[in-house]
Amino acid sequence: MLAAFTFNTAENLPVGLLEVISAGLRVSLPAAGLLITGYGITVAVASLPLAHVTRAVPRRHVLTGLLAALVVSSAAAASATSYGQLLVARLLTALAQALFWAVLGPVAVGLFTPRVRGRVVGALSVAGSLALVLGVPAGTWLGRHSDWRTPMAALAVPGLVSLVTIAVLLPTSPPEDAPAAYGTRPDTRRFVTVLAAGTLSATGAFAGYTYIVTFLGEVSGFSPDSVGSLLVVFGVACLAGVAVTGALLDRFPQSALTTAVAVQAVGMLGLYSAGGRPVPAVVFLVLMGGALGPVFMAAQNAMLLCAPGRTDMALAANSGFYNAGIAAGAALGGLILPPAGVRAVFLAGGLLTAGACAVLLGGRLLRAGRVVSRPG
């Protein structure tokens, strides 16, 4: 859980520091946004190949190696004196994260009986969501009141604690012998549907989330200090959404994902239409935040159920496609921002998320049709 918190903080920290990094390294805001785009592209491209290459390596060894890479890359980012050096450090972190989520899920849920695996996924997601509640807001505050390098250096500390803990305590066993190595209800069509919906949802979410600080300042009219507090509100909403969804995930694994995507669409389209007024902006920000974490969590849980082969490969595919969506969303936001403004970014993101909801609903209708058409 500490490792999940640290990786998610490392991934999302530049969102709150884009303007500070842009000013400090003398690059444009869209160029600073490429720190998120490049991260997402790396995870998207590397997830499946790395999962394939390490498929026979004991998970304890893999996780300790990934955490060592996180510690080194955090130190490298903190010592970067140019945009290029910072980008290289970010890409090293991205390579570690490309494999991290694929390995973490099967390892964690394999320690418990199948009937509570949704709650285990929920616990990991709560830890990851705390990155948005504590990690990113604290890092944003620290970076704005000192230097953006300081919070990046601080990430090495929990990374090192996680590394030592896992290296000492996690059992060593062949990955294919783990209890959660294979899906409990293999379904190729469901697998493809979740991949497609997750990618569209991530694209929509991060088209807006990448520039949420700019939106809250320019459109909603909040002061820089208020924006920092609103990032905490966003994170608390994400944490609450994950906690509620996690408690229901074992009972409603399919409805949880569709509901989360629908709420995200409402939040983003609401920000576009009513985000110019402070109170509606906060309401729709909470809805968007309350859905962001549950979408990825419910998709991960779906992969553990419907994986047509090994779950680590399915989770690698899910992480890869989701991060491709993150990269595409950040890039799309950067393209829309200069000519159309930040409100248009949220319109595009909301429409893409609505499309993801349609994909999930269409998949459920197709499965229901197959069940009805079966003889008997």
Short mmCIF file of C-alpha atoms in Angstrom, two decimals:
data_model
loop_
_atom_site.label_atom_id
_atom_site.label_comp_id
_atom_site.label_asym_id
_atom_site.label_seq_id
_atom_site.Cartn_x
_atom_site.Cartn_y
_atom_site.Cartn_z
CA MET A 1 0.00 0.00 0.00
CA LEU A 2 2.87 2.37 0.74
CA ALA A 3 4.43 1.49 -2.61
CA ALA A 4 1.11 2.17 -4.37
CA PHE A 5 0.88 5.54 -2.62
CA THR A 6 4.43 6.46 -3.63
CA PHE A 7 4.08 5.44 -7.28
CA ASN A 8 0.77 7.30 -7.66
CA THR A 9 2.26 10.40 -6.05
CA ALA A 10 5.25 10.23 -8.40
CA GLU A 11 2.95 9.87 -11.41
CA ASN A 12 0.62 12.75 -10.56
CA LEU A 13 2.93 15.18 -8.76
CA PRO A 14 3.72 17.28 -11.89
CA VAL A 15 -0.01 18.08 -12.26
CA GLY A 16 0.18 20.41 -9.27
CA LEU A 17 3.62 21.73 -10.21
CA LEU A 18 3.24 22.32 -13.97
CA GLU A 19 3.28 26.10 -13.67
CA VAL A 20 6.21 26.05 -11.22
CA ILE A 21 8.22 23.66 -13.41
CA SER A 22 7.35 25.69 -16.49
CA ALA A 23 8.67 28.88 -14.88
CA GLY A 24 11.68 27.22 -13.25
CA LEU A 25 12.94 25.49 -16.40
CA ARG A 26 11.73 28.26 -18.75
CA VAL A 27 9.55 26.04 -20.90
CA SER A 28 5.95 26.55 -22.00
CA LEU A 29 3.02 25.12 -20.03
CA PRO A 30 2.13 22.60 -22.79
CA ALA A 31 5.79 21.53 -22.88
CA ALA A 32 5.71 20.96 -19.13
CA GLY A 33 2.53 18.95 -19.68
CA LEU A 34 4.59 16.59 -21.84
CA LEU A 35 6.15 15.33 -18.59
CA ILE A 36 2.79 13.65 -18.04
CA THR A 37 2.31 12.70 -21.68
CA GLY A 38 5.75 11.12 -21.96
CA TYR A 39 5.17 9.25 -18.72
CA GLY A 40 1.91 7.82 -19.99
CA ILE A 41 3.37 6.84 -23.37
CA THR A 42 6.23 5.01 -21.68
CA VAL A 43 3.91 3.04 -19.42
CA ALA A 44 1.62 2.28 -22.35
CA VAL A 45 4.42 0.97 -24.55
CA ALA A 46 6.44 -0.87 -21.90
CA SER A 47 3.78 -2.59 -19.76
CA LEU A 48 3.18 -5.73 -21.81
CA PRO A 49 6.79 -6.28 -22.95
CA LEU A 50 8.13 -5.92 -19.39
CA ALA A 51 5.41 -8.23 -18.03
CA HIS A 52 6.35 -10.82 -20.66
CA VAL A 53 10.09 -10.58 -20.03
CA THR A 54 9.68 -10.93 -16.24
CA ARG A 55 6.86 -13.51 -16.27
CA ALA A 56 9.05 -16.22 -14.68
CA VAL A 57 10.86 -14.01 -12.14
CA PRO A 58 9.68 -14.28 -8.49
CA ARG A 59 7.45 -11.31 -7.67
CA ARG A 60 9.50 -10.32 -4.61
CA HIS A 61 12.53 -9.76 -6.80
CA VAL A 62 10.53 -7.85 -9.39
CA LEU A 63 8.91 -5.52 -6.86
CA THR A 64 12.18 -4.73 -5.09
CA GLY A 65 13.79 -3.92 -8.44
CA LEU A 66 10.92 -1.63 -9.40
CA LEU A 67 11.11 0.21 -6.10
CA ALA A 68 14.88 0.60 -6.46
CA ALA A 69 14.24 2.23 -9.85
CA LEU A 70 11.70 4.56 -8.21
CA VAL A 71 14.20 5.64 -5.55
CA VAL A 72 16.95 6.29 -8.13
CA SER A 73 14.66 8.16 -10.52
CA SER A 74 13.28 10.35 -7.71
CA ALA A 75 16.80 11.39 -6.77
CA ALA A 76 17.63 12.01 -10.43
CA ALA A 77 14.52 14.19 -10.90
CA ALA A 78 15.41 16.23 -7.82
CA SER A 79 18.91 16.89 -9.15
CA ALA A 80 17.82 17.76 -12.70
CA THR A 81 19.00 21.14 -13.95
CA SER A 82 17.34 21.01 -17.37
CA TYR A 83 14.04 19.96 -18.90
CA GLY A 84 15.73 17.06 -20.69
CA GLN A 85 17.22 15.65 -17.49
CA LEU A 86 13.88 15.88 -15.71
CA LEU A 87 12.15 14.14 -18.61
CA VAL A 88 14.67 11.26 -18.55
CA ALA A 89 14.17 10.82 -14.79
CA ARG A 90 10.40 10.79 -15.27
CA LEU A 91 10.69 8.15 -17.99
CA LEU A 92 12.72 5.90 -15.66
CA THR A 93 9.94 6.15 -13.07
CA ALA A 94 7.43 5.37 -15.82
CA LEU A 95 9.33 2.21 -16.80
CA ALA A 96 9.09 1.00 -13.21
CA GLN A 97 5.40 1.82 -12.98
CA ALA A 98 4.76 0.09 -16.30
CA LEU A 99 5.30 -3.22 -14.54
CA PHE A 100 4.35 -2.28 -10.99
CA TRP A 101 0.55 -2.39 -11.30
CA ALA A 102 0.66 -5.59 -13.35
CA VAL A 103 2.62 -7.37 -10.60
CA LEU A 104 1.06 -5.80 -7.52
CA GLY A 105 -2.54 -6.93 -8.08
CA PRO A 106 -1.98 -10.69 -8.42
CA VAL A 107 0.55 -10.68 -5.56
CA ALA A 108 -1.81 -8.92 -3.15
CA VAL A 109 -5.09 -10.68 -3.97
CA GLY A 110 -3.32 -14.05 -4.07
CA LEU A 111 -2.80 -13.77 -0.31
CA PHE A 112 -6.58 -13.86 0.27
CA THR A 113 -9.59 -16.01 -0.65
CA PRO A 114 -11.35 -15.14 -3.95
CA ARG A 115 -14.54 -13.93 -2.22
CA VAL A 116 -12.77 -10.89 -0.72
CA ARG A 117 -10.47 -10.01 -3.59
CA GLY A 118 -12.52 -6.95 -4.48
CA ARG A 119 -11.88 -5.57 -1.01
CA VAL A 120 -8.15 -6.23 -1.40
CA VAL A 121 -8.12 -4.33 -4.69
CA GLY A 122 -10.07 -1.61 -2.88
CA ALA A 123 -7.45 -1.40 -0.11
CA LEU A 124 -4.66 -0.98 -2.65
CA SER A 125 -6.70 1.66 -4.44
CA VAL A 126 -7.32 3.52 -1.19
CA ALA A 127 -3.55 3.71 -0.75
CA GLY A 128 -3.16 4.90 -4.32
CA SER A 129 -5.92 7.48 -3.87
CA LEU A 130 -4.20 8.85 -0.78
CA ALA A 131 -1.62 10.12 -3.26
CA LEU A 132 -4.26 12.57 -4.50
CA VAL A 133 -5.39 13.43 -0.96
CA LEU A 134 -1.98 13.78 0.68
CA GLY A 135 0.87 13.22 -1.74
CA VAL A 136 0.04 15.57 -4.61
CA PRO A 137 -1.42 18.42 -2.49
CA ALA A 138 1.48 18.23 -0.02
CA GLY A 139 3.97 18.09 -2.88
CA THR A 140 2.22 21.02 -4.60
CA TRP A 141 2.35 23.11 -1.43
CA LEU A 142 5.97 22.19 -0.78
CA GLY A 143 6.99 22.89 -4.38
CA ARG A 144 5.25 26.27 -4.46
CA HIS A 145 6.82 27.35 -1.16
CA SER A 146 10.32 26.07 -1.79
CA ASP A 147 11.32 24.49 -5.11
CA TRP A 148 9.70 21.83 -7.32
CA ARG A 149 12.75 19.60 -6.79
CA THR A 150 12.08 19.21 -3.04
CA PRO A 151 8.88 17.11 -3.25
CA MET A 152 10.43 14.95 -5.97
CA ALA A 153 13.40 14.19 -3.71
CA ALA A 154 11.04 13.37 -0.83
CA LEU A 155 9.51 10.49 -2.83
CA ALA A 156 12.71 8.49 -2.39
CA VAL A 157 11.97 8.04 1.35
CA PRO A 158 8.70 6.04 1.20
CA GLY A 159 10.06 4.26 -1.86
CA LEU A 160 13.03 3.03 0.16
CA VAL A 161 10.85 1.97 3.10
CA SER A 162 8.63 -0.03 0.72
CA LEU A 163 11.66 -1.63 -0.92
CA VAL A 164 13.12 -2.86 2.36
CA THR A 165 9.76 -4.10 3.68
CA ILE A 166 8.93 -6.12 0.55
CA ALA A 167 12.47 -7.48 0.24
CA VAL A 168 12.35 -8.79 3.81
CA LEU A 169 8.76 -9.99 4.21
CA LEU A 170 7.24 -11.00 0.86
CA PRO A 171 7.48 -14.77 0.18
CA THR A 172 9.33 -15.99 -2.91
CA SER A 173 7.45 -18.37 -5.20
CA PRO A 174 7.06 -19.03 -8.95
CA PRO A 175 4.52 -16.52 -10.40
CA GLU A 176 2.50 -19.18 -12.22
CA ASP A 177 1.84 -21.00 -8.93
CA ALA A 178 0.20 -17.99 -7.27
CA PRO A 179 -3.51 -18.42 -6.36
CA ALA A 180 -4.50 -15.37 -8.46
CA ALA A 181 -2.33 -16.18 -11.47
CA TYR A 182 -5.34 -16.79 -13.74
CA GLY A 183 -8.77 -15.18 -14.17
CA THR A 184 -11.66 -16.71 -12.23
CA ARG A 185 -14.21 -16.16 -15.05
CA PRO A 186 -12.29 -15.84 -18.35
CA ASP A 187 -14.18 -13.78 -20.94
CA THR A 188 -12.33 -12.39 -23.94
CA ARG A 189 -15.16 -10.09 -25.04
CA ARG A 190 -15.49 -8.58 -21.56
CA PHE A 191 -11.71 -8.18 -21.45
CA VAL A 192 -11.70 -6.18 -24.71
CA THR A 193 -14.68 -4.08 -23.62
CA VAL A 194 -13.02 -3.08 -20.35
CA LEU A 195 -9.78 -2.22 -22.16
CA ALA A 196 -11.59 0.02 -24.65
CA ALA A 197 -13.72 1.76 -22.03
CA GLY A 198 -10.79 2.27 -19.69
CA THR A 199 -8.71 3.84 -22.44
CA LEU A 200 -11.48 6.26 -23.47
CA SER A 201 -12.19 7.14 -19.85
CA ALA A 202 -8.52 7.81 -19.07
CA THR A 203 -8.17 9.96 -22.19
CA GLY A 204 -11.15 12.05 -21.16
CA ALA A 205 -10.17 12.33 -17.52
CA PHE A 206 -6.58 13.40 -18.09
CA ALA A 207 -7.41 15.80 -20.89
CA GLY A 208 -9.01 17.81 -18.10
CA TYR A 209 -7.12 16.75 -14.99
CA THR A 210 -3.76 17.71 -16.47
CA TYR A 211 -4.96 21.32 -16.63
CA ILE A 212 -7.24 21.36 -13.59
CA VAL A 213 -5.12 23.99 -11.82
CA THR A 214 -5.40 26.28 -14.83
CA PHE A 215 -9.17 25.69 -15.05
CA LEU A 216 -9.83 26.46 -11.38
CA GLY A 217 -7.78 29.66 -11.62
CA GLU A 218 -8.84 31.04 -14.99
CA VAL A 219 -12.45 29.81 -15.31
CA SER A 220 -13.66 29.36 -11.72
CA GLY A 221 -11.70 32.35 -10.42
CA PHE A 222 -10.08 30.70 -7.40
CA SER A 223 -6.85 32.09 -5.95
CA PRO A 224 -3.64 30.01 -6.07
CA ASP A 225 -3.97 29.16 -2.35
CA SER A 226 -7.59 28.13 -2.83
CA VAL A 227 -6.63 25.93 -5.76
CA GLY A 228 -4.26 24.02 -3.48
CA SER A 229 -7.12 23.41 -1.04
CA LEU A 230 -9.39 22.30 -3.88
CA LEU A 231 -6.81 19.72 -4.94
CA VAL A 232 -7.19 18.28 -1.44
CA VAL A 233 -10.98 18.27 -1.87
CA PHE A 234 -10.53 16.49 -5.21
CA GLY A 235 -8.31 13.90 -3.56
CA VAL A 236 -10.68 13.38 -0.62
CA ALA A 237 -13.52 12.81 -3.09
CA CYS A 238 -11.36 10.28 -4.94
CA LEU A 239 -10.57 8.51 -1.68
CA ALA A 240 -14.23 8.43 -0.65
CA GLY A 241 -15.24 7.09 -4.04
CA VAL A 242 -12.64 4.34 -3.84
CA ALA A 243 -13.66 3.40 -0.29
CA VAL A 244 -17.36 3.15 -1.19
CA THR A 245 -16.72 1.31 -4.46
CA GLY A 246 -14.27 -1.07 -2.81
CA ALA A 247 -16.88 -2.11 -0.27
CA LEU A 248 -19.31 -3.00 -3.08
CA LEU A 249 -16.86 -4.36 -5.64
CA ASP A 250 -17.26 -8.04 -4.77
CA ARG A 251 -21.07 -7.79 -5.02
CA PHE A 252 -21.37 -5.56 -8.11
CA PRO A 253 -18.17 -5.94 -10.17
CA GLN A 254 -19.72 -4.88 -13.50
CA SER A 255 -22.06 -2.12 -12.30
CA ALA A 256 -19.24 -0.52 -10.29
CA LEU A 257 -17.20 0.26 -13.41
CA THR A 258 -20.14 1.58 -15.45
CA THR A 259 -21.35 3.78 -12.60
CA ALA A 260 -17.90 5.26 -11.98
CA VAL A 261 -17.43 6.14 -15.67
CA ALA A 262 -20.90 7.73 -15.82
CA VAL A 263 -20.20 9.88 -12.73
CA GLN A 264 -16.89 11.01 -14.23
CA ALA A 265 -18.68 12.11 -17.41
CA VAL A 266 -21.24 14.10 -15.40
CA GLY A 267 -18.48 15.78 -13.39
CA MET A 268 -16.46 16.86 -16.43
CA LEU A 269 -19.42 18.05 -18.48
CA GLY A 270 -20.71 19.87 -15.42
CA LEU A 271 -17.41 21.69 -15.03
CA TYR A 272 -17.57 22.72 -18.68
CA SER A 273 -21.12 24.05 -18.43
CA ALA A 274 -21.19 25.51 -14.91
CA GLY A 275 -17.55 25.68 -13.79
CA GLY A 276 -17.45 29.47 -14.12
CA ARG A 277 -19.31 29.74 -10.81
CA PRO A 278 -17.48 28.69 -7.63
CA VAL A 279 -20.16 26.52 -5.96
CA PRO A 280 -21.10 24.41 -9.02
CA ALA A 281 -17.39 24.15 -9.84
CA VAL A 282 -16.70 22.55 -6.46
CA VAL A 283 -19.71 20.21 -6.77
CA PHE A 284 -18.70 18.91 -10.19
CA LEU A 285 -15.04 18.78 -9.16
CA VAL A 286 -16.07 16.45 -6.32
CA LEU A 287 -18.01 14.24 -8.75
CA MET A 288 -15.05 14.01 -11.09
CA GLY A 289 -12.69 13.25 -8.23
CA GLY A 290 -15.07 10.72 -6.73
CA ALA A 291 -15.02 8.75 -9.99
CA LEU A 292 -11.40 8.96 -11.09
CA GLY A 293 -9.98 6.40 -8.65
CA PRO A 294 -12.92 3.95 -8.83
CA VAL A 295 -12.68 3.75 -12.63
CA PHE A 296 -9.15 2.33 -12.59
CA MET A 297 -9.84 0.21 -9.50
CA ALA A 298 -12.98 -1.38 -10.96
CA ALA A 299 -11.17 -2.03 -14.25
CA GLN A 300 -8.31 -3.74 -12.41
CA ASN A 301 -10.78 -5.91 -10.52
CA ALA A 302 -12.55 -6.80 -13.79
CA MET A 303 -9.22 -7.97 -15.22
CA LEU A 304 -8.69 -10.33 -12.28
CA LEU A 305 -12.06 -11.87 -13.10
CA CYS A 306 -12.20 -11.94 -16.91
CA ALA A 307 -8.51 -12.33 -17.87
CA PRO A 308 -8.42 -14.84 -20.76
CA GLY A 309 -4.93 -15.95 -19.67
CA ARG A 310 -2.59 -14.96 -16.84
CA THR A 311 -3.79 -12.06 -14.72
CA ASP A 312 -0.44 -10.28 -14.70
CA MET A 313 -0.52 -10.04 -18.51
CA ALA A 314 -4.15 -8.84 -18.41
CA LEU A 315 -3.29 -6.22 -15.78
CA ALA A 316 -0.26 -5.15 -17.81
CA ALA A 317 -2.52 -4.67 -20.82
CA ASN A 318 -5.01 -2.71 -18.70
CA SER A 319 -2.27 -0.50 -17.26
CA GLY A 320 -0.72 -0.01 -20.69
CA PHE A 321 -3.96 0.97 -22.37
CA TYR A 322 -5.02 3.16 -19.44
CA ASN A 323 -1.72 5.02 -19.56
CA ALA A 324 -2.01 5.34 -23.32
CA GLY A 325 -5.25 7.11 -22.52
CA ILE A 326 -3.47 9.32 -19.97
CA ALA A 327 -0.85 10.26 -22.56
CA ALA A 328 -3.46 10.88 -25.23
CA GLY A 329 -5.55 12.94 -22.83
CA ALA A 330 -2.66 15.13 -21.73
CA ALA A 331 -1.63 15.62 -25.37
CA LEU A 332 -5.21 16.37 -26.42
CA GLY A 333 -5.56 18.92 -23.66
CA GLY A 334 -2.30 20.57 -24.75
CA LEU A 335 -3.58 20.79 -28.34
CA ILE A 336 -6.98 22.21 -27.41
CA LEU A 337 -5.76 24.63 -24.74
CA PRO A 338 -4.02 27.31 -26.90
CA PRO A 339 -6.72 27.83 -29.56
CA ALA A 340 -9.93 27.06 -27.62
CA GLY A 341 -9.18 27.60 -23.94
CA VAL A 342 -9.30 25.32 -20.92
CA ARG A 343 -13.14 25.04 -20.80
CA ALA A 344 -13.10 23.34 -24.20
CA VAL A 345 -10.63 20.82 -22.79
CA PHE A 346 -13.23 19.70 -20.26
CA LEU A 347 -15.93 19.47 -22.92
CA ALA A 348 -13.76 17.14 -24.99
CA GLY A 349 -12.86 15.10 -21.91
CA GLY A 350 -16.48 14.77 -20.82
CA LEU A 351 -17.61 13.62 -24.27
CA LEU A 352 -14.86 10.98 -24.43
CA THR A 353 -15.87 9.70 -21.00
CA ALA A 354 -19.51 9.53 -22.10
CA GLY A 355 -18.29 7.42 -25.03
CA ALA A 356 -16.59 5.05 -22.57
CA CYS A 357 -19.88 4.67 -20.72
CA ALA A 358 -21.62 3.82 -23.98
CA VAL A 359 -19.03 1.12 -24.71
CA LEU A 360 -19.65 -0.53 -21.33
CA LEU A 361 -23.43 -0.39 -21.70
CA GLY A 362 -23.19 -1.78 -25.22
CA GLY A 363 -21.02 -4.64 -23.97
CA ARG A 364 -23.56 -5.51 -21.27
CA LEU A 365 -26.39 -5.51 -23.82
CA LEU A 366 -24.43 -7.84 -26.10
CA ARG A 367 -23.75 -10.27 -23.25
CA ALA A 368 -27.41 -10.16 -22.18
CA GLY A 369 -28.45 -10.89 -25.77
CA ARG A 370 -26.14 -13.91 -25.92
CA VAL A 371 -27.61 -15.28 -22.68
CA VAL A 372 -31.23 -14.86 -23.91
CA SER A 373 -30.46 -16.49 -27.28
CA ARG A 374 -28.95 -19.63 -25.75
CA PRO A 375 -31.21 -22.71 -25.98
CA GLY A 376 -32.89 -23.57 -22.70
#
